[in-house]
Amino acid sequence: QLQLRESGPGLVKPSETLSLTCTVSGDSIKSRSHYWGWIRQPPGKGLEWLGSAYYNGNTHNKPSLKGRVITSVDTSKNQLSLTLTSVTAADTAIYYCARHSTTVTGPLDVWGQGTLVTVSS
Amino acid sequence: QSVLTQPPSVSGAPGQRVTISCTGSSSNIGGVYDVNWYQQLPGTAPKVVIFGNKNRPSGVPDRFSGFKSGASASLVISGLQVDDEADYYCQSYDNSLGAWVFGGGTQLTVL
């Protein structure tokens, strides 16, 4: 059974870099049929897609984040990574990783449990 | 403000039917892009309940149905149950933003 699990620091200081990892088990991240994405949810608010990566290194990140987001996959470890630079309090959120198909409107069909990241000094 | 517009809340009594709307534009729902719907129970990750406008994943009851017309989509839940109380989000792709986009979410209360 496919499972995704996010990991990383729960507290990051303002202006620093947030780095998270998503470990995929039960399937290979080298699936040609899927992208692997990051979505976040500020406390009490809605969902926001941040970026997605494909096993061959292709990525598609949210343009409005102006280059702050970097997504990548490590096929040797079956992991997906998120890097978010120059964080502020507005980046405090639950961060989820999820799988979606390569078709642009395919659903996010498998999600991790999420990890809370707080930006505070 | 979300690109896809949903009502903040809806409610219904057990056994009733509720409809959650999702309104977009020609660059997303009104174009060639399908709509997916997610249910988020308190304290849990979202789960897809409708994909491709109207399709149910295995395990989702047929009480859940989806529709799309023009630049709008709807999620209909019939035979409401207490366990349906959750937040619901629509999602699509927006080609002017170059991004996957979500609606702001609708909180369903089962009275």
PDB file of C-alpha atoms in Angstrom:
ATOM      1  CA  GLN A   1       0.000   0.000   0.000  1.00  0.00           C
ATOM      2  CA  LEU A   2       1.403   3.373  -1.012  1.00  0.00           C
ATOM      3  CA  GLN A   3       2.270   5.637   1.905  1.00  0.00           C
ATOM      4  CA  LEU A   4       3.837   9.080   2.066  1.00  0.00           C
ATOM      5  CA  ARG A   5       5.436  10.550   5.172  1.00  0.00           C
ATOM      6  CA  GLU A   6       6.725  14.091   5.602  1.00  0.00           C
ATOM      7  CA  SER A   7       9.613  14.909   7.886  1.00  0.00           C
ATOM      8  CA  GLY A   8      11.639  17.955   8.842  1.00  0.00           C
ATOM      9  CA  PRO A   9      12.075  20.631  11.491  1.00  0.00           C
ATOM     10  CA  GLY A  10       8.929  21.879  13.140  1.00  0.00           C
ATOM     11  CA  LEU A  11      10.372  25.335  13.826  1.00  0.00           C
ATOM     12  CA  VAL A  12      12.212  27.637  11.433  1.00  0.00           C
ATOM     13  CA  LYS A  13      13.437  31.176  12.085  1.00  0.00           C
ATOM     14  CA  PRO A  14      12.293  34.084   9.907  1.00  0.00           C
ATOM     15  CA  SER A  15      14.490  34.731   6.846  1.00  0.00           C
ATOM     16  CA  GLU A  16      15.926  31.212   7.027  1.00  0.00           C
ATOM     17  CA  THR A  17      15.305  28.232   4.718  1.00  0.00           C
ATOM     18  CA  LEU A  18      12.672  25.570   5.286  1.00  0.00           C
ATOM     19  CA  SER A  19      13.620  22.067   4.127  1.00  0.00           C
ATOM     20  CA  LEU A  20      11.257  19.092   4.178  1.00  0.00           C
ATOM     21  CA  THR A  21      11.470  15.520   2.959  1.00  0.00           C
ATOM     22  CA  CYS A  22       8.703  13.155   1.907  1.00  0.00           C
ATOM     23  CA  THR A  23       9.514   9.448   2.025  1.00  0.00           C
ATOM     24  CA  VAL A  24       7.497   7.252  -0.337  1.00  0.00           C
ATOM     25  CA  SER A  25       6.901   3.621   0.591  1.00  0.00           C
ATOM     26  CA  GLY A  26       4.915   0.927  -1.149  1.00  0.00           C
ATOM     27  CA  ASP A  27       5.673   2.201  -4.649  1.00  0.00           C
ATOM     28  CA  SER A  28       8.544   3.601  -6.639  1.00  0.00           C
ATOM     29  CA  ILE A  29       8.939   7.335  -7.020  1.00  0.00           C
ATOM     30  CA  LYS A  30      10.185   6.493 -10.537  1.00  0.00           C
ATOM     31  CA  SER A  31       6.618   5.940 -11.696  1.00  0.00           C
ATOM     32  CA  ARG A  32       6.220   7.358 -15.202  1.00  0.00           C
ATOM     33  CA  SER A  33       2.549   7.992 -14.489  1.00  0.00           C
ATOM     34  CA  HIS A  34       2.886  10.332 -11.525  1.00  0.00           C
ATOM     35  CA  TYR A  35       4.182  13.630 -10.292  1.00  0.00           C
ATOM     36  CA  TRP A  36       4.914  14.176  -6.602  1.00  0.00           C
ATOM     37  CA  GLY A  37       3.750  17.452  -5.134  1.00  0.00           C
ATOM     38  CA  TRP A  38       3.789  19.700  -2.086  1.00  0.00           C
ATOM     39  CA  ILE A  39       0.692  21.425  -0.732  1.00  0.00           C
ATOM     40  CA  ARG A  40       0.415  23.552   2.383  1.00  0.00           C
ATOM     41  CA  GLN A  41      -2.379  24.696   4.671  1.00  0.00           C
ATOM     42  CA  PRO A  42      -1.967  27.597   7.101  1.00  0.00           C
ATOM     43  CA  PRO A  43      -3.749  26.978  10.416  1.00  0.00           C
ATOM     44  CA  GLY A  44      -7.500  27.366   9.936  1.00  0.00           C
ATOM     45  CA  LYS A  45      -7.138  28.240   6.240  1.00  0.00           C
ATOM     46  CA  GLY A  46      -7.338  26.622   2.825  1.00  0.00           C
ATOM     47  CA  LEU A  47      -5.006  24.570   0.654  1.00  0.00           C
ATOM     48  CA  GLU A  48      -2.230  25.947  -1.544  1.00  0.00           C
ATOM     49  CA  TRP A  49      -0.230  23.964  -4.111  1.00  0.00           C
ATOM     50  CA  LEU A  50       3.481  24.834  -3.995  1.00  0.00           C
ATOM     51  CA  GLY A  51       5.195  22.661  -6.583  1.00  0.00           C
ATOM     52  CA  SER A  52       5.631  19.208  -8.060  1.00  0.00           C
ATOM     53  CA  ALA A  53       8.502  17.070  -9.306  1.00  0.00           C
ATOM     54  CA  TYR A  54       8.859  14.133 -11.712  1.00  0.00           C
ATOM     55  CA  TYR A  55      11.274  11.238 -11.365  1.00  0.00           C
ATOM     56  CA  ASN A  56      13.446  12.478 -14.240  1.00  0.00           C
ATOM     57  CA  GLY A  57      14.109  15.804 -12.532  1.00  0.00           C
ATOM     58  CA  ASN A  58      11.437  17.873 -14.243  1.00  0.00           C
ATOM     59  CA  THR A  59       9.717  20.258 -11.870  1.00  0.00           C
ATOM     60  CA  HIS A  60       6.800  22.673 -11.969  1.00  0.00           C
ATOM     61  CA  ASN A  61       6.603  25.182  -9.122  1.00  0.00           C
ATOM     62  CA  LYS A  62       4.082  27.878  -8.332  1.00  0.00           C
ATOM     63  CA  PRO A  63       5.191  30.921 -10.328  1.00  0.00           C
ATOM     64  CA  SER A  64       3.794  33.444  -7.850  1.00  0.00           C
ATOM     65  CA  LEU A  65       6.242  32.237  -5.198  1.00  0.00           C
ATOM     66  CA  LYS A  66       8.907  33.944  -7.265  1.00  0.00           C
ATOM     67  CA  GLY A  67      11.600  31.319  -7.137  1.00  0.00           C
ATOM     68  CA  ARG A  68      11.429  30.726  -3.371  1.00  0.00           C
ATOM     69  CA  VAL A  69      10.289  27.139  -3.919  1.00  0.00           C
ATOM     70  CA  ILE A  70      12.548  24.303  -5.030  1.00  0.00           C
ATOM     71  CA  THR A  71      11.207  20.776  -5.440  1.00  0.00           C
ATOM     72  CA  SER A  72      13.239  17.695  -6.290  1.00  0.00           C
ATOM     73  CA  VAL A  73      13.207  13.912  -6.173  1.00  0.00           C
ATOM     74  CA  ASP A  74      15.913  11.517  -5.006  1.00  0.00           C
ATOM     75  CA  THR A  75      15.186   8.246  -6.748  1.00  0.00           C
ATOM     76  CA  SER A  76      17.903   6.406  -4.830  1.00  0.00           C
ATOM     77  CA  LYS A  77      16.131   7.153  -1.563  1.00  0.00           C
ATOM     78  CA  ASN A  78      12.570   7.175  -2.956  1.00  0.00           C
ATOM     79  CA  GLN A  79      12.143  10.652  -1.540  1.00  0.00           C
ATOM     80  CA  LEU A  80      10.695  14.004  -2.535  1.00  0.00           C
ATOM     81  CA  SER A  81      12.094  17.257  -1.161  1.00  0.00           C
ATOM     82  CA  LEU A  82      10.854  20.800  -0.656  1.00  0.00           C
ATOM     83  CA  THR A  83      13.017  23.836  -0.066  1.00  0.00           C
ATOM     84  CA  LEU A  84      11.414  27.194   0.703  1.00  0.00           C
ATOM     85  CA  THR A  85      13.745  30.142   1.115  1.00  0.00           C
ATOM     86  CA  SER A  86      13.427  33.436   3.005  1.00  0.00           C
ATOM     87  CA  VAL A  87      10.531  32.265   5.159  1.00  0.00           C
ATOM     88  CA  THR A  88       8.233  34.591   7.084  1.00  0.00           C
ATOM     89  CA  ALA A  89       5.405  34.024   9.544  1.00  0.00           C
ATOM     90  CA  ALA A  90       3.079  33.697   6.548  1.00  0.00           C
ATOM     91  CA  ASP A  91       4.807  30.415   5.713  1.00  0.00           C
ATOM     92  CA  THR A  92       3.596  28.822   8.959  1.00  0.00           C
ATOM     93  CA  ALA A  93       1.456  25.907   7.816  1.00  0.00           C
ATOM     94  CA  ILE A  94       0.892  22.183   7.686  1.00  0.00           C
ATOM     95  CA  TYR A  95       2.910  20.927   4.729  1.00  0.00           C
ATOM     96  CA  TYR A  96       1.637  17.876   2.850  1.00  0.00           C
ATOM     97  CA  CYS A  97       3.215  15.813   0.118  1.00  0.00           C
ATOM     98  CA  ALA A  98       0.918  14.081  -2.349  1.00  0.00           C
ATOM     99  CA  ARG A  99       0.928  12.075  -5.546  1.00  0.00           C
ATOM    100  CA  HIS A 100      -0.836  13.146  -8.711  1.00  0.00           C
ATOM    101  CA  SER A 101      -1.004  11.883 -12.249  1.00  0.00           C
ATOM    102  CA  THR A 102       0.921  13.398 -15.118  1.00  0.00           C
ATOM    103  CA  THR A 103      -2.316  14.633 -16.676  1.00  0.00           C
ATOM    104  CA  VAL A 104      -2.673  18.257 -15.691  1.00  0.00           C
ATOM    105  CA  THR A 105      -6.058  17.787 -14.041  1.00  0.00           C
ATOM    106  CA  GLY A 106      -5.482  14.420 -12.436  1.00  0.00           C
ATOM    107  CA  PRO A 107      -6.368  14.345  -8.731  1.00  0.00           C
ATOM    108  CA  LEU A 108      -3.993  14.355  -5.790  1.00  0.00           C
ATOM    109  CA  ASP A 109      -4.892  10.784  -4.967  1.00  0.00           C
ATOM    110  CA  VAL A 110      -2.533   9.834  -2.130  1.00  0.00           C
ATOM    111  CA  TRP A 111      -1.512  12.253   0.636  1.00  0.00           C
ATOM    112  CA  GLY A 112       0.897  12.168   3.509  1.00  0.00           C
ATOM    113  CA  GLN A 113      -0.321  12.932   7.015  1.00  0.00           C
ATOM    114  CA  GLY A 114       1.253  16.392   6.932  1.00  0.00           C
ATOM    115  CA  THR A 115       3.825  18.099   9.123  1.00  0.00           C
ATOM    116  CA  LEU A 116       3.386  21.410  10.923  1.00  0.00           C
ATOM    117  CA  VAL A 117       6.087  23.999  10.369  1.00  0.00           C
ATOM    118  CA  THR A 118       6.080  27.137  12.476  1.00  0.00           C
ATOM    119  CA  VAL A 119       8.105  30.180  11.464  1.00  0.00           C
ATOM    120  CA  SER A 120       9.105  32.081  14.572  1.00  0.00           C
ATOM    121  CA  SER A 121      12.161  33.542  16.206  1.00  0.00           C
TER     122      SER A 121
ATOM    123  CA  GLN B   1      -8.597  35.332  -2.394  1.00  0.00           C
ATOM    124  CA  SER B   2      -8.970  31.988  -4.155  1.00  0.00           C
ATOM    125  CA  VAL B   3      -9.231  31.685  -7.923  1.00  0.00           C
ATOM    126  CA  LEU B   4     -12.020  29.167  -7.422  1.00  0.00           C
ATOM    127  CA  THR B   5     -14.932  30.497  -5.368  1.00  0.00           C
ATOM    128  CA  GLN B   6     -16.816  28.320  -2.886  1.00  0.00           C
ATOM    129  CA  PRO B   7     -19.399  29.240  -0.244  1.00  0.00           C
ATOM    130  CA  PRO B   8     -17.732  29.364   3.193  1.00  0.00           C
ATOM    131  CA  SER B   9     -20.329  27.085   4.745  1.00  0.00           C
ATOM    132  CA  VAL B  10     -23.351  24.916   4.025  1.00  0.00           C
ATOM    133  CA  SER B  11     -25.516  22.855   6.334  1.00  0.00           C
ATOM    134  CA  GLY B  12     -28.169  20.205   6.229  1.00  0.00           C
ATOM    135  CA  ALA B  13     -30.012  17.729   8.382  1.00  0.00           C
ATOM    136  CA  PRO B  14     -29.253  14.012   8.331  1.00  0.00           C
ATOM    137  CA  GLY B  15     -30.835  12.413   5.283  1.00  0.00           C
ATOM    138  CA  GLN B  16     -31.041  15.657   3.328  1.00  0.00           C
ATOM    139  CA  ARG B  17     -29.132  16.684   0.210  1.00  0.00           C
ATOM    140  CA  VAL B  18     -26.650  19.540  -0.001  1.00  0.00           C
ATOM    141  CA  THR B  19     -24.874  21.148  -2.918  1.00  0.00           C
ATOM    142  CA  ILE B  20     -21.472  22.833  -2.755  1.00  0.00           C
ATOM    143  CA  SER B  21     -20.661  25.105  -5.666  1.00  0.00           C
ATOM    144  CA  CYS B  22     -17.289  26.019  -7.155  1.00  0.00           C
ATOM    145  CA  THR B  23     -17.077  28.907  -9.591  1.00  0.00           C
ATOM    146  CA  GLY B  24     -14.067  29.636 -11.749  1.00  0.00           C
ATOM    147  CA  SER B  25     -13.258  31.202 -15.099  1.00  0.00           C
ATOM    148  CA  SER B  26     -12.188  30.421 -18.638  1.00  0.00           C
ATOM    149  CA  SER B  27      -8.587  29.932 -17.544  1.00  0.00           C
ATOM    150  CA  ASN B  28      -9.496  27.036 -15.267  1.00  0.00           C
ATOM    151  CA  ILE B  29     -12.844  25.240 -14.892  1.00  0.00           C
ATOM    152  CA  GLY B  30     -14.394  27.025 -17.859  1.00  0.00           C
ATOM    153  CA  GLY B  31     -11.596  25.877 -20.098  1.00  0.00           C
ATOM    154  CA  VAL B  32     -10.469  22.324 -20.710  1.00  0.00           C
ATOM    155  CA  TYR B  33      -9.610  21.541 -17.127  1.00  0.00           C
ATOM    156  CA  ASP B  34     -11.417  19.030 -14.973  1.00  0.00           C
ATOM    157  CA  VAL B  35     -12.453  19.560 -11.363  1.00  0.00           C
ATOM    158  CA  ASN B  36     -11.556  17.375  -8.417  1.00  0.00           C
ATOM    159  CA  TRP B  37     -13.181  17.474  -4.981  1.00  0.00           C
ATOM    160  CA  TYR B  38     -11.580  16.696  -1.625  1.00  0.00           C
ATOM    161  CA  GLN B  39     -13.012  15.969   1.793  1.00  0.00           C
ATOM    162  CA  GLN B  40     -10.955  16.991   4.801  1.00  0.00           C
ATOM    163  CA  LEU B  41     -12.097  15.622   8.137  1.00  0.00           C
ATOM    164  CA  PRO B  42     -10.875  17.516  11.215  1.00  0.00           C
ATOM    165  CA  GLY B  43      -7.186  16.959  11.882  1.00  0.00           C
ATOM    166  CA  THR B  44      -6.612  14.790   8.807  1.00  0.00           C
ATOM    167  CA  ALA B  45      -5.211  15.126   5.309  1.00  0.00           C
ATOM    168  CA  PRO B  46      -7.579  15.770   2.409  1.00  0.00           C
ATOM    169  CA  LYS B  47      -9.024  12.781   0.577  1.00  0.00           C
ATOM    170  CA  VAL B  48     -10.320  12.836  -2.986  1.00  0.00           C
ATOM    171  CA  VAL B  49     -14.048  12.115  -3.253  1.00  0.00           C
ATOM    172  CA  ILE B  50     -14.663  13.141  -6.893  1.00  0.00           C
ATOM    173  CA  PHE B  51     -12.146  13.303  -9.752  1.00  0.00           C
ATOM    174  CA  GLY B  52     -12.527  14.272 -13.390  1.00  0.00           C
ATOM    175  CA  ASN B  53     -15.679  16.289 -12.637  1.00  0.00           C
ATOM    176  CA  LYS B  54     -17.930  13.329 -11.889  1.00  0.00           C
ATOM    177  CA  ASN B  55     -15.994  10.154 -11.093  1.00  0.00           C
ATOM    178  CA  ARG B  56     -15.887   8.511  -7.660  1.00  0.00           C
ATOM    179  CA  PRO B  57     -12.782   6.667  -6.419  1.00  0.00           C
ATOM    180  CA  SER B  58     -13.434   3.175  -5.155  1.00  0.00           C
ATOM    181  CA  GLY B  59     -14.666   3.256  -1.599  1.00  0.00           C
ATOM    182  CA  VAL B  60     -16.460   6.607  -1.890  1.00  0.00           C
ATOM    183  CA  PRO B  61     -20.218   6.131  -1.440  1.00  0.00           C
ATOM    184  CA  ASP B  62     -22.493   6.862  -4.377  1.00  0.00           C
ATOM    185  CA  ARG B  63     -24.132   9.496  -2.180  1.00  0.00           C
ATOM    186  CA  PHE B  64     -21.352  11.749  -3.495  1.00  0.00           C
ATOM    187  CA  SER B  65     -21.725  13.068  -7.041  1.00  0.00           C
ATOM    188  CA  GLY B  66     -20.081  15.775  -9.089  1.00  0.00           C
ATOM    189  CA  PHE B  67     -21.133  17.971 -11.976  1.00  0.00           C
ATOM    190  CA  LYS B  68     -19.512  20.565 -14.167  1.00  0.00           C
ATOM    191  CA  SER B  69     -21.137  23.079 -16.470  1.00  0.00           C
ATOM    192  CA  GLY B  70     -19.284  25.950 -18.071  1.00  0.00           C
ATOM    193  CA  ALA B  71     -17.118  27.692 -15.508  1.00  0.00           C
ATOM    194  CA  SER B  72     -18.892  26.148 -12.526  1.00  0.00           C
ATOM    195  CA  ALA B  73     -18.856  22.818 -10.781  1.00  0.00           C
ATOM    196  CA  SER B  74     -20.890  21.282  -7.989  1.00  0.00           C
ATOM    197  CA  LEU B  75     -20.479  18.584  -5.399  1.00  0.00           C
ATOM    198  CA  VAL B  76     -23.759  17.026  -4.300  1.00  0.00           C
ATOM    199  CA  ILE B  77     -24.014  14.935  -1.168  1.00  0.00           C
ATOM    200  CA  SER B  78     -27.299  13.135  -0.727  1.00  0.00           C
ATOM    201  CA  GLY B  79     -28.556  11.189   2.272  1.00  0.00           C
ATOM    202  CA  LEU B  80     -26.418  13.319   4.589  1.00  0.00           C
ATOM    203  CA  GLN B  81     -24.731  11.521   7.458  1.00  0.00           C
ATOM    204  CA  VAL B  82     -23.057  12.909  10.560  1.00  0.00           C
ATOM    205  CA  ASP B  83     -19.759  11.476   9.309  1.00  0.00           C
ATOM    206  CA  ASP B  84     -19.944  13.757   6.249  1.00  0.00           C
ATOM    207  CA  GLU B  85     -19.254  16.784   8.451  1.00  0.00           C
ATOM    208  CA  ALA B  86     -15.968  18.107   7.082  1.00  0.00           C
ATOM    209  CA  ASP B  87     -14.360  20.778   4.922  1.00  0.00           C
ATOM    210  CA  TYR B  88     -14.686  20.296   1.161  1.00  0.00           C
ATOM    211  CA  TYR B  89     -12.365  21.764  -1.462  1.00  0.00           C
ATOM    212  CA  CYS B  90     -12.612  21.955  -5.239  1.00  0.00           C
ATOM    213  CA  GLN B  91      -9.397  21.894  -7.268  1.00  0.00           C
ATOM    214  CA  SER B  92      -8.388  22.395 -10.890  1.00  0.00           C
ATOM    215  CA  TYR B  93      -5.580  23.833 -13.002  1.00  0.00           C
ATOM    216  CA  ASP B  94      -5.304  27.471 -14.052  1.00  0.00           C
ATOM    217  CA  ASN B  95      -3.355  28.116 -17.245  1.00  0.00           C
ATOM    218  CA  SER B  96      -2.980  31.854 -16.715  1.00  0.00           C
ATOM    219  CA  LEU B  97      -1.380  31.310 -13.295  1.00  0.00           C
ATOM    220  CA  GLY B  98       0.450  28.172 -14.389  1.00  0.00           C
ATOM    221  CA  ALA B  99      -0.628  26.506 -11.175  1.00  0.00           C
ATOM    222  CA  TRP B 100      -2.845  23.902  -9.633  1.00  0.00           C
ATOM    223  CA  VAL B 101      -5.498  25.860  -7.732  1.00  0.00           C
ATOM    224  CA  PHE B 102      -7.940  25.153  -4.915  1.00  0.00           C
ATOM    225  CA  GLY B 103     -11.174  26.732  -3.880  1.00  0.00           C
ATOM    226  CA  GLY B 104     -11.265  28.425  -0.490  1.00  0.00           C
ATOM    227  CA  GLY B 105     -13.087  25.487   1.058  1.00  0.00           C
ATOM    228  CA  THR B 106     -16.624  24.923   2.330  1.00  0.00           C
ATOM    229  CA  GLN B 107     -17.398  23.782   5.843  1.00  0.00           C
ATOM    230  CA  LEU B 108     -20.278  21.307   5.874  1.00  0.00           C
ATOM    231  CA  THR B 109     -22.277  21.094   9.079  1.00  0.00           C
ATOM    232  CA  VAL B 110     -24.723  18.250   9.572  1.00  0.00           C
ATOM    233  CA  LEU B 111     -27.340  19.615  11.947  1.00  0.00           C
TER     234      LEU B 111
END
